[in-house]
Structures are given as C-alpha cells and as structure tokens.
PDB file of C-alpha atoms in Angstrom:
ATOM      1  CA  MET N 128       0.184  -0.014  -0.263  1.00 92.00           C
ATOM      2  CA  PRO N 129       1.626   3.401  -0.910  1.00 97.00           C
ATOM      3  CA  ARG N 130       2.867   5.876   2.505  1.00 98.00           C
ATOM      4  CA  TYR N 131       1.901   9.537   1.862  1.00 98.00           C
ATOM      5  CA  LEU N 132       2.987  12.278   3.682  1.00 97.00           C
ATOM      6  CA  SER N 133       0.302  15.122   5.031  1.00 97.00           C
ATOM      7  CA  LEU N 134       3.015  18.763   5.773  1.00 97.00           C
ATOM      8  CA  VAL N 135       1.167  20.710   7.839  1.00 96.00           C
ATOM      9  CA  ARG N 136       1.383  24.005   7.227  1.00 93.00           C
ATOM     10  CA  ILE N 137       0.075  26.611  10.083  1.00 91.00           C
ATOM     11  CA  ASP N 138      -0.141  30.360   9.791  1.00 88.00           C
ATOM     12  CA  GLU N 139       1.689  31.251  13.525  1.00 84.00           C
ATOM     13  CA  SER N 140      -0.253  34.321  13.945  1.00 82.00           C
ATOM     14  CA  SER N 141      -3.566  32.609  14.423  1.00 82.00           C
ATOM     15  CA  VAL N 142      -2.199  30.282  17.488  1.00 84.00           C
ATOM     16  CA  PRO N 143      -3.314  31.151  20.568  1.00 86.00           C
ATOM     17  CA  ALA N 144      -0.656  32.158  22.421  1.00 84.00           C
ATOM     18  CA  GLU N 145      -1.483  29.592  24.984  1.00 88.00           C
ATOM     19  CA  GLY N 146      -1.266  27.425  23.177  1.00 84.00           C
ATOM     20  CA  PRO N 147      -3.770  24.411  22.116  1.00 89.00           C
ATOM     21  CA  SER N 148      -6.709  24.022  23.745  1.00 92.00           C
ATOM     22  CA  GLU N 149      -7.448  21.489  26.319  1.00 95.00           C
ATOM     23  CA  ASP N 150     -10.460  20.487  23.964  1.00 96.00           C
ATOM     24  CA  LEU N 151      -8.858  20.946  20.602  1.00 95.00           C
ATOM     25  CA  MET N 152      -5.926  18.041  21.974  1.00 95.00           C
ATOM     26  CA  ARG N 153      -8.446  16.144  23.043  1.00 97.00           C
ATOM     27  CA  ARG N 154     -10.690  16.233  19.492  1.00 97.00           C
ATOM     28  CA  MET N 155      -6.685  14.911  18.224  1.00 95.00           C
ATOM     29  CA  GLY N 156      -5.875  12.335  20.707  1.00 96.00           C
ATOM     30  CA  GLU N 157      -8.905  10.603  19.381  1.00 97.00           C
ATOM     31  CA  LEU N 158      -8.328  10.984  16.062  1.00 97.00           C
ATOM     32  CA  ILE N 159      -5.155  10.073  16.150  1.00 96.00           C
ATOM     33  CA  GLU N 160      -6.321   7.238  18.352  1.00 96.00           C
ATOM     34  CA  GLU N 161      -9.196   6.447  16.193  1.00 97.00           C
ATOM     35  CA  VAL N 162      -6.637   6.385  12.636  1.00 97.00           C
ATOM     36  CA  THR N 163      -3.802   4.631  14.456  1.00 96.00           C
ATOM     37  CA  LYS N 164      -6.690   1.170  15.047  1.00 97.00           C
ATOM     38  CA  ALA N 165      -7.236   1.511  11.520  1.00 96.00           C
ATOM     39  CA  GLY N 166      -4.265   0.963  11.151  1.00 96.00           C
ATOM     40  CA  VAL N 167      -3.399   4.214   8.639  1.00 97.00           C
ATOM     41  CA  MET N 168      -0.851   6.276  11.428  1.00 97.00           C
ATOM     42  CA  LEU N 169       3.412   5.224  10.910  1.00 97.00           C
ATOM     43  CA  ASP N 170       3.764   8.624  13.154  1.00 97.00           C
ATOM     44  CA  THR N 171       3.014  11.794  13.640  1.00 96.00           C
ATOM     45  CA  ALA N 172       4.244  14.816  15.383  1.00 95.00           C
ATOM     46  CA  GLY N 173       3.591  18.886  15.535  1.00 92.00           C
ATOM     47  CA  LEU N 174       6.943  20.957  16.007  1.00 92.00           C
ATOM     48  CA  THR N 175       8.233  23.579  17.926  1.00 90.00           C
ATOM     49  CA  PRO N 176       8.006  26.712  16.484  1.00 87.00           C
ATOM     50  CA  SER N 177       9.646  28.145  14.034  1.00 86.00           C
ATOM     51  CA  ALA N 178      11.263  30.782  15.769  1.00 89.00           C
ATOM     52  CA  GLN N 179      13.219  27.831  17.467  1.00 93.00           C
ATOM     53  CA  GLY N 180      14.149  26.362  13.509  1.00 92.00           C
ATOM     54  CA  THR N 181      16.810  27.124  11.296  1.00 94.00           C
ATOM     55  CA  ARG N 182      17.001  26.812   7.588  1.00 90.00           C
ATOM     56  CA  VAL N 183      19.703  25.246   5.706  1.00 94.00           C
ATOM     57  CA  THR N 184      20.001  26.112   2.325  1.00 93.00           C
ATOM     58  CA  TRP N 185      22.426  25.647  -0.522  1.00 96.00           C
ATOM     59  CA  ALA N 186      22.485  27.866  -3.312  1.00 95.00           C
ATOM     60  CA  ASP N 187      25.127  29.440  -5.836  1.00 96.00           C
ATOM     61  CA  GLY N 188      27.357  26.704  -4.842  1.00 97.00           C
ATOM     62  CA  ARG N 189      27.174  27.745  -1.022  1.00 97.00           C
ATOM     63  CA  ILE N 190      25.389  26.749   2.020  1.00 97.00           C
ATOM     64  CA  SER N 191      23.376  29.426   4.124  1.00 95.00           C
ATOM     65  CA  VAL N 192      22.039  29.274   7.597  1.00 95.00           C
ATOM     66  CA  THR N 193      18.907  30.980   8.942  1.00 90.00           C
ATOM     67  CA  ASP N 194      17.983  31.100  12.676  1.00 92.00           C
ATOM     68  CA  GLY N 195      14.196  31.748  13.142  1.00 86.00           C
ATOM     69  CA  PRO N 196      11.680  33.452  12.827  1.00 83.00           C
ATOM     70  CA  PHE N 197      11.688  33.234   9.750  1.00 77.00           C
ATOM     71  CA  THR N 198       9.650  36.665   8.942  1.00 71.00           C
ATOM     72  CA  GLU N 199       9.470  36.495   5.528  1.00 70.00           C
ATOM     73  CA  SER N 200       6.955  33.212   5.864  1.00 72.00           C
ATOM     74  CA  LYS N 201       3.562  33.607   6.758  1.00 77.00           C
ATOM     75  CA  GLU N 202       2.863  29.494   6.779  1.00 83.00           C
ATOM     76  CA  VAL N 203       5.333  27.421   8.524  1.00 87.00           C
ATOM     77  CA  ILE N 204       5.014  23.775   8.467  1.00 91.00           C
ATOM     78  CA  GLY N 205       3.407  23.188  11.985  1.00 92.00           C
ATOM     79  CA  GLY N 206       3.997  19.266  11.908  1.00 95.00           C
ATOM     80  CA  TYR N 207       3.568  16.032  10.073  1.00 97.00           C
ATOM     81  CA  ALA N 208       1.694  13.013   9.487  1.00 97.00           C
ATOM     82  CA  LEU N 209       2.964   9.472   7.810  1.00 98.00           C
ATOM     83  CA  MET N 210       0.183   7.501   6.834  1.00 98.00           C
ATOM     84  CA  GLN N 211      -0.546   4.616   4.789  1.00 98.00           C
ATOM     85  CA  CYS N 212      -3.499   3.978   2.382  1.00 97.00           C
ATOM     86  CA  LYS N 213      -5.287   2.304   0.563  1.00 97.00           C
ATOM     87  CA  ASP N 214      -4.659   5.272  -2.161  1.00 97.00           C
ATOM     88  CA  LYS N 215      -4.776   9.152  -1.985  1.00 97.00           C
ATOM     89  CA  ALA N 216      -8.658   9.409  -1.638  1.00 97.00           C
ATOM     90  CA  GLU N 217      -8.719   7.889   1.504  1.00 97.00           C
ATOM     91  CA  ALA N 218      -5.181  10.104   2.988  1.00 98.00           C
ATOM     92  CA  LEU N 219      -7.220  13.416   1.971  1.00 98.00           C
ATOM     93  CA  GLU N 220     -10.191  12.018   4.358  1.00 97.00           C
ATOM     94  CA  TRP N 221      -7.778  11.303   6.909  1.00 97.00           C
ATOM     95  CA  THR N 222      -6.396  14.631   5.768  1.00 97.00           C
ATOM     96  CA  LYS N 223      -9.838  16.723   6.002  1.00 97.00           C
ATOM     97  CA  ARG N 224     -10.704  14.885   9.346  1.00 97.00           C
ATOM     98  CA  PHE N 225      -7.446  16.306  10.607  1.00 96.00           C
ATOM     99  CA  LEU N 226      -8.287  20.236   9.878  1.00 96.00           C
ATOM    100  CA  GLN N 227     -11.736  19.572  10.759  1.00 96.00           C
ATOM    101  CA  VAL N 228     -11.252  19.227  14.548  1.00 95.00           C
ATOM    102  CA  HIS N 229      -9.298  23.158  14.928  1.00 94.00           C
ATOM    103  CA  GLU N 230     -11.325  25.868  16.147  1.00 92.00           C
ATOM    104  CA  ASP N 231     -13.224  28.130  13.153  1.00 91.00           C
ATOM    105  CA  PHE N 232      -9.851  30.797  13.752  1.00 89.00           C
ATOM    106  CA  TRP N 233      -6.813  28.625  12.841  1.00 90.00           C
ATOM    107  CA  THR N 234      -5.417  28.597  10.175  1.00 90.00           C
ATOM    108  CA  VAL N 235      -4.297  25.368   9.122  1.00 93.00           C
ATOM    109  CA  THR N 236      -3.123  23.224   5.205  1.00 95.00           C
ATOM    110  CA  CYS N 237      -2.137  20.288   4.598  1.00 97.00           C
ATOM    111  CA  GLU N 238      -0.080  18.942   1.919  1.00 97.00           C
ATOM    112  CA  VAL N 239      -0.900  15.421   1.121  1.00 98.00           C
ATOM    113  CA  ARG N 240       1.878  13.974  -1.228  1.00 97.00           C
ATOM    114  CA  GLU N 241       2.899   9.942  -1.791  1.00 98.00           C
ATOM    115  CA  ILE N 242       6.226   8.882  -0.708  1.00 97.00           C
ATOM    116  CA  ALA N 243       8.107   7.550  -4.200  1.00 95.00           C
ATOM    117  CA  GLU N 244       8.942   3.794  -3.305  1.00 87.00           C
ATOM    118  CA  GLY N 245      12.276   2.476  -4.964  1.00 78.00           C
TER     119      GLY N 245
END
C-alpha cells in the first residue's frame, strides 16, 4: 500500500499564545487513536515554533544558515503525519478530518503527497 506524507502548514499568527486548547488536544488525540487503530497512521508529531528552527539553504554553490523566526513566511510547517492508505482519496479523507478538529480561528493547510517508493 502506498504511503503518504501530510505536511501541516500553519499560520503561526493564528495560534493562541497559550498554545492549542485542551479541547483541541482531546479531539486530536481521539482522531489519532482512531486513525492508528485503523492501521493507517505510521507516525505523527507537531513541531516546535519556527522561532526555534533553522533553515539551511544551498544556492549558487554555497550554504547559508538562517535562524528563525522566518518573518518572510506566512505559513510554516507545524507538524506532519505519515500514513499508509489504500489510495490518495483515503489519505485526503483522513487529512480533512484532521483539519476539522481545529477551532475556526486556526489557519491550517495540509499538503498531502505520496512517498516515491524505490
């Protein structure tokens, strides 16, 4: 079965200063439990804020290193999910359910891509 990576992109300005609500974390936990029991979820995690990240870029034959926060980025990668699904349609359905557990004030986008095998 194919594997899919869902990159979770968030607008950090929409994230409450105190972090995700207890209710959101409960709903997220319930969904993760469901998708894991369905045998789909291989791995998932959230990431620390972009202010704690570092970008390493190769351009024009040179390496450059930039510490966060990355002010030029409206959206940053806030997490990921690695899923094994029968097809892309199933991966998209699980991803839609993930997005729907968030409160309305969040701005979250998931980019779902099949992992190239071999």
